[in-house]
CSV table of C-alpha atoms in Angstrom, one decimal:
chain,number,residue,atom,x,y,z
A,276,UNK,CA,-18.1,-17.0,15.0
A,277,UNK,CA,-18.2,-20.0,17.3
A,278,UNK,CA,-17.9,-22.4,14.4
A,279,UNK,CA,-15.1,-20.5,12.7
A,280,UNK,CA,-13.2,-20.4,16.0
A,281,UNK,CA,-13.6,-24.1,16.5
A,282,UNK,CA,-12.6,-24.9,12.9
A,283,UNK,CA,-9.5,-22.7,13.3
A,284,UNK,CA,-8.6,-24.3,16.6
A,285,UNK,CA,-8.7,-21.0,18.5
A,286,UNK,CA,-10.9,-19.4,21.0
A,287,UNK,CA,-13.7,-17.0,20.0
A,288,UNK,CA,-11.9,-14.2,21.9
A,289,UNK,CA,-8.9,-14.6,19.6
A,290,UNK,CA,-11.2,-14.0,16.6
A,291,UNK,CA,-12.7,-10.9,18.2
A,292,UNK,CA,-9.3,-9.5,19.1
A,293,UNK,CA,-8.0,-10.0,15.6
A,294,UNK,CA,-11.1,-9.0,13.5
A,295,UNK,CA,-13.3,-7.0,16.0
A,296,UNK,CA,-16.6,-8.5,14.8
A,297,UNK,CA,-18.3,-10.6,12.1
A,298,UNK,CA,-18.0,-7.7,9.6
A,299,UNK,CA,-14.2,-7.4,10.2
A,300,UNK,CA,-13.8,-11.1,9.6
A,301,UNK,CA,-15.9,-11.0,6.4
A,302,UNK,CA,-13.9,-8.0,5.2
A,303,UNK,CA,-10.6,-9.8,5.9
A,304,UNK,CA,-11.6,-12.9,4.0
A,305,UNK,CA,-13.0,-10.8,1.1
A,306,UNK,CA,-9.9,-8.7,0.9
A,307,UNK,CA,-7.6,-11.8,0.9
A,308,UNK,CA,-9.6,-13.3,-2.0
A,309,UNK,CA,-9.9,-10.2,-4.1
A,310,UNK,CA,-6.3,-9.1,-3.6
A,311,UNK,CA,-5.0,-11.0,-6.7
A,312,UNK,CA,-7.6,-9.2,-8.9
A,313,UNK,CA,-6.7,-5.8,-7.3
A,314,UNK,CA,-3.0,-6.5,-8.0
A,315,UNK,CA,-3.7,-7.4,-11.6
A,316,UNK,CA,-5.7,-4.1,-12.0
A,317,UNK,CA,-3.0,-2.0,-10.2
A,318,UNK,CA,0.2,-3.5,-11.7
A,319,UNK,CA,-0.6,-6.4,-14.1
A,320,UNK,CA,-0.5,-6.7,-17.9
A,321,UNK,CA,-3.4,-5.8,-20.2
A,322,UNK,CA,-6.3,-6.1,-20.4
A,323,UNK,CA,-6.6,-5.4,-16.6
A,324,UNK,CA,-3.4,-3.5,-16.0
A,325,UNK,CA,-2.7,0.2,-16.3
A,326,UNK,CA,-1.0,-0.2,-19.7
A,327,UNK,CA,-4.2,-1.2,-21.4
A,328,UNK,CA,-6.3,1.5,-23.2
A,329,UNK,CA,-9.4,2.5,-21.2
A,330,UNK,CA,-11.7,1.3,-23.9
A,331,UNK,CA,-10.3,-2.2,-23.4
A,332,UNK,CA,-9.6,-2.0,-19.7
A,333,UNK,CA,-13.0,-0.8,-18.5
A,334,UNK,CA,-14.9,-3.8,-19.9
A,335,UNK,CA,-12.2,-6.2,-18.8
A,336,UNK,CA,-12.2,-4.8,-15.2
A,337,UNK,CA,-16.0,-5.0,-14.9
A,338,UNK,CA,-16.1,-8.5,-16.4
A,339,UNK,CA,-13.4,-9.6,-13.9
A,340,UNK,CA,-15.3,-8.0,-11.0
A,341,UNK,CA,-18.5,-9.7,-12.1
A,342,UNK,CA,-16.8,-13.1,-12.3
A,343,UNK,CA,-15.3,-12.6,-8.9
A,344,UNK,CA,-18.7,-11.8,-7.5
A,345,UNK,CA,-20.2,-14.8,-9.2
A,346,UNK,CA,-17.4,-17.0,-7.8
A,347,UNK,CA,-17.8,-15.6,-4.3
A,348,UNK,CA,-21.5,-14.7,-4.3
A,349,UNK,CA,-22.2,-15.3,-0.7
A,350,UNK,CA,-19.1,-13.7,0.6
A,351,UNK,CA,-19.6,-10.6,-1.6
A,352,UNK,CA,-23.2,-10.3,-0.6
A,353,UNK,CA,-22.3,-10.7,3.1
A,354,UNK,CA,-19.8,-7.9,2.8
A,355,UNK,CA,-22.2,-5.5,1.0
A,356,UNK,CA,-24.9,-6.2,3.6
A,357,UNK,CA,-22.6,-5.9,6.6
A,358,UNK,CA,-22.1,-2.7,8.5
A,359,UNK,CA,-24.5,0.2,9.0
A,360,UNK,CA,-23.1,2.8,6.6
A,361,UNK,CA,-23.6,3.3,2.9
A,362,UNK,CA,-21.8,0.8,0.7
A,363,UNK,CA,-20.6,3.8,-1.3
A,364,UNK,CA,-18.5,4.9,1.7
A,365,UNK,CA,-16.6,1.6,2.0
A,366,UNK,CA,-12.9,1.6,1.2
A,367,UNK,CA,-13.1,-1.2,-1.3
A,368,UNK,CA,-15.9,0.5,-3.2
A,369,UNK,CA,-14.0,3.8,-3.3
A,370,UNK,CA,-10.9,2.0,-4.7
A,371,UNK,CA,-12.9,0.4,-7.6
A,372,UNK,CA,-14.9,3.6,-8.2
A,373,UNK,CA,-11.7,5.7,-8.4
A,374,UNK,CA,-10.0,3.4,-10.9
A,375,UNK,CA,-13.1,3.3,-13.1
A,376,UNK,CA,-13.7,7.1,-12.8
A,377,UNK,CA,-10.2,7.9,-13.8
A,378,UNK,CA,-10.3,5.5,-16.8
A,379,UNK,CA,-13.6,7.0,-18.0
A,380,UNK,CA,-12.4,10.6,-17.6
A,381,UNK,CA,-9.3,9.7,-19.6
A,382,UNK,CA,-11.4,8.0,-22.3
A,383,UNK,CA,-13.8,10.9,-22.5
A,384,UNK,CA,-11.2,13.7,-22.1
A,385,UNK,CA,-9.1,14.8,-19.2
A,386,UNK,CA,-11.2,16.5,-16.5
A,387,UNK,CA,-14.5,15.4,-18.1
A,388,UNK,CA,-17.7,15.8,-16.3
A,389,UNK,CA,-19.0,17.6,-13.3
A,390,UNK,CA,-17.7,15.0,-10.9
A,391,UNK,CA,-14.1,15.4,-11.8
A,392,UNK,CA,-12.1,16.1,-8.7
A,393,UNK,CA,-14.9,15.0,-6.4
A,394,UNK,CA,-13.9,12.6,-3.7
A,395,UNK,CA,-14.0,8.9,-4.4
A,396,UNK,CA,-17.4,7.5,-3.6
A,397,UNK,CA,-18.8,11.1,-3.3
A,398,UNK,CA,-22.1,11.5,-5.0
A,399,UNK,CA,-21.8,15.3,-4.8
A,400,UNK,CA,-21.3,16.9,-8.2
A,401,UNK,CA,-22.8,14.0,-10.1
A,402,UNK,CA,-24.4,16.3,-12.6
A,403,UNK,CA,-27.8,17.9,-12.9
A,404,UNK,CA,-29.7,14.7,-13.8
A,405,UNK,CA,-30.1,15.5,-17.5
A,406,UNK,CA,-29.2,12.6,-19.7
A,407,UNK,CA,-29.3,10.1,-16.9
A,408,UNK,CA,-30.2,7.4,-19.5
A,409,UNK,CA,-26.8,8.0,-21.0
A,410,UNK,CA,-24.8,7.6,-17.8
A,411,UNK,CA,-24.9,11.3,-17.0
A,412,UNK,CA,-24.1,12.7,-20.4
A,413,UNK,CA,-25.6,16.0,-19.3
A,414,UNK,CA,-26.3,18.7,-21.8
A,415,UNK,CA,-26.0,18.1,-25.5
A,416,UNK,CA,-22.3,18.2,-26.5
A,417,UNK,CA,-21.0,18.0,-22.9
A,418,UNK,CA,-18.6,15.3,-22.0
A,419,UNK,CA,-20.1,12.4,-20.0
A,420,UNK,CA,-19.5,12.5,-16.3
A,421,UNK,CA,-16.9,9.9,-15.3
A,422,UNK,CA,-17.8,10.0,-11.6
A,423,UNK,CA,-21.5,9.2,-12.2
A,424,UNK,CA,-20.8,6.7,-15.0
A,425,UNK,CA,-18.4,4.8,-12.7
A,426,UNK,CA,-21.2,4.5,-10.1
A,427,UNK,CA,-23.6,3.3,-12.7
A,428,UNK,CA,-21.2,0.7,-14.1
A,429,UNK,CA,-20.3,-0.6,-10.6
A,430,UNK,CA,-24.0,-0.9,-9.8
A,431,UNK,CA,-24.2,-3.5,-12.5
A,432,UNK,CA,-21.8,-5.7,-10.5
A,433,UNK,CA,-23.4,-5.2,-7.1
A,434,UNK,CA,-23.5,-8.5,-5.2
A,435,UNK,CA,-27.3,-8.2,-4.4
A,436,UNK,CA,-28.0,-7.8,-8.2
A,437,UNK,CA,-25.6,-10.7,-9.1
A,438,UNK,CA,-27.3,-12.9,-6.5
A,439,UNK,CA,-30.8,-11.9,-7.7
A,440,UNK,CA,-29.9,-12.6,-11.4
A,441,UNK,CA,-27.9,-15.8,-10.8
A,442,UNK,CA,-29.8,-17.2,-7.8
A,443,UNK,CA,-33.4,-16.1,-8.3
A,444,UNK,CA,-33.7,-15.5,-12.0
A,445,UNK,CA,-31.3,-18.3,-13.1
A,446,UNK,CA,-29.3,-16.1,-15.5
A,447,UNK,CA,-26.3,-18.1,-16.6
A,448,UNK,CA,-22.7,-16.8,-16.0
A,449,UNK,CA,-22.2,-16.5,-19.8
A,450,UNK,CA,-25.4,-14.6,-20.4
A,451,UNK,CA,-24.7,-12.2,-17.5
A,452,UNK,CA,-21.2,-11.5,-18.8
A,453,UNK,CA,-22.6,-10.9,-22.3
A,454,UNK,CA,-25.3,-8.6,-21.0
A,455,UNK,CA,-22.7,-6.6,-18.9
A,456,UNK,CA,-20.4,-6.3,-21.9
A,457,UNK,CA,-23.2,-5.0,-24.1
A,458,UNK,CA,-24.2,-2.5,-21.4
A,459,UNK,CA,-20.7,-1.3,-20.9
A,460,UNK,CA,-20.3,-0.9,-24.7
A,461,UNK,CA,-23.4,1.3,-24.7
A,462,UNK,CA,-22.1,3.4,-21.8
A,463,UNK,CA,-18.7,3.8,-23.4
A,464,UNK,CA,-20.2,4.8,-26.7
A,465,UNK,CA,-18.8,4.7,-30.2
A,466,UNK,CA,-15.0,4.8,-30.5
A,467,UNK,CA,-14.0,8.1,-31.9
A,468,UNK,CA,-11.2,8.3,-34.4
A,469,UNK,CA,-9.0,11.3,-34.7
């Protein structure tokens, strides 16, 4: 905080009054950098924007989120590690989870899955654990659970995983994106025609 205050030409007290603590500062920088992506998802054109079909939008959103975390690895990791609560209770996580859950439930059928209607970021109602290898598909013939599947898909873009793969394992950006796209394709399943 001392170095940041000096670089900004303000006192350390000014930073604490504005951001509260280190976590508040990290969150503010992260939010400022991710805001263009959130705007593109909330209001932009396809493939990220709401007009895109979920089968196109889900992989595009996850790819964009992965690229953001690759481009901002240390900031993303610092935010996920900051604070004392569960990362699944964080406002930014709840927003991404809600967007994904809604798209998945639309794709798989309105109100699909045991998690439908559950609070954003809420693990309650995530299914009975059957079919976990299929992102919570549950009993045979049952619609997949959008709430659980959204958690699983977001887990593939967690900053600690991205850092491990890119930093420690040396996985290239292109390979990571291709692996994520293949995984998302398996979770979404075959496109059904009417």
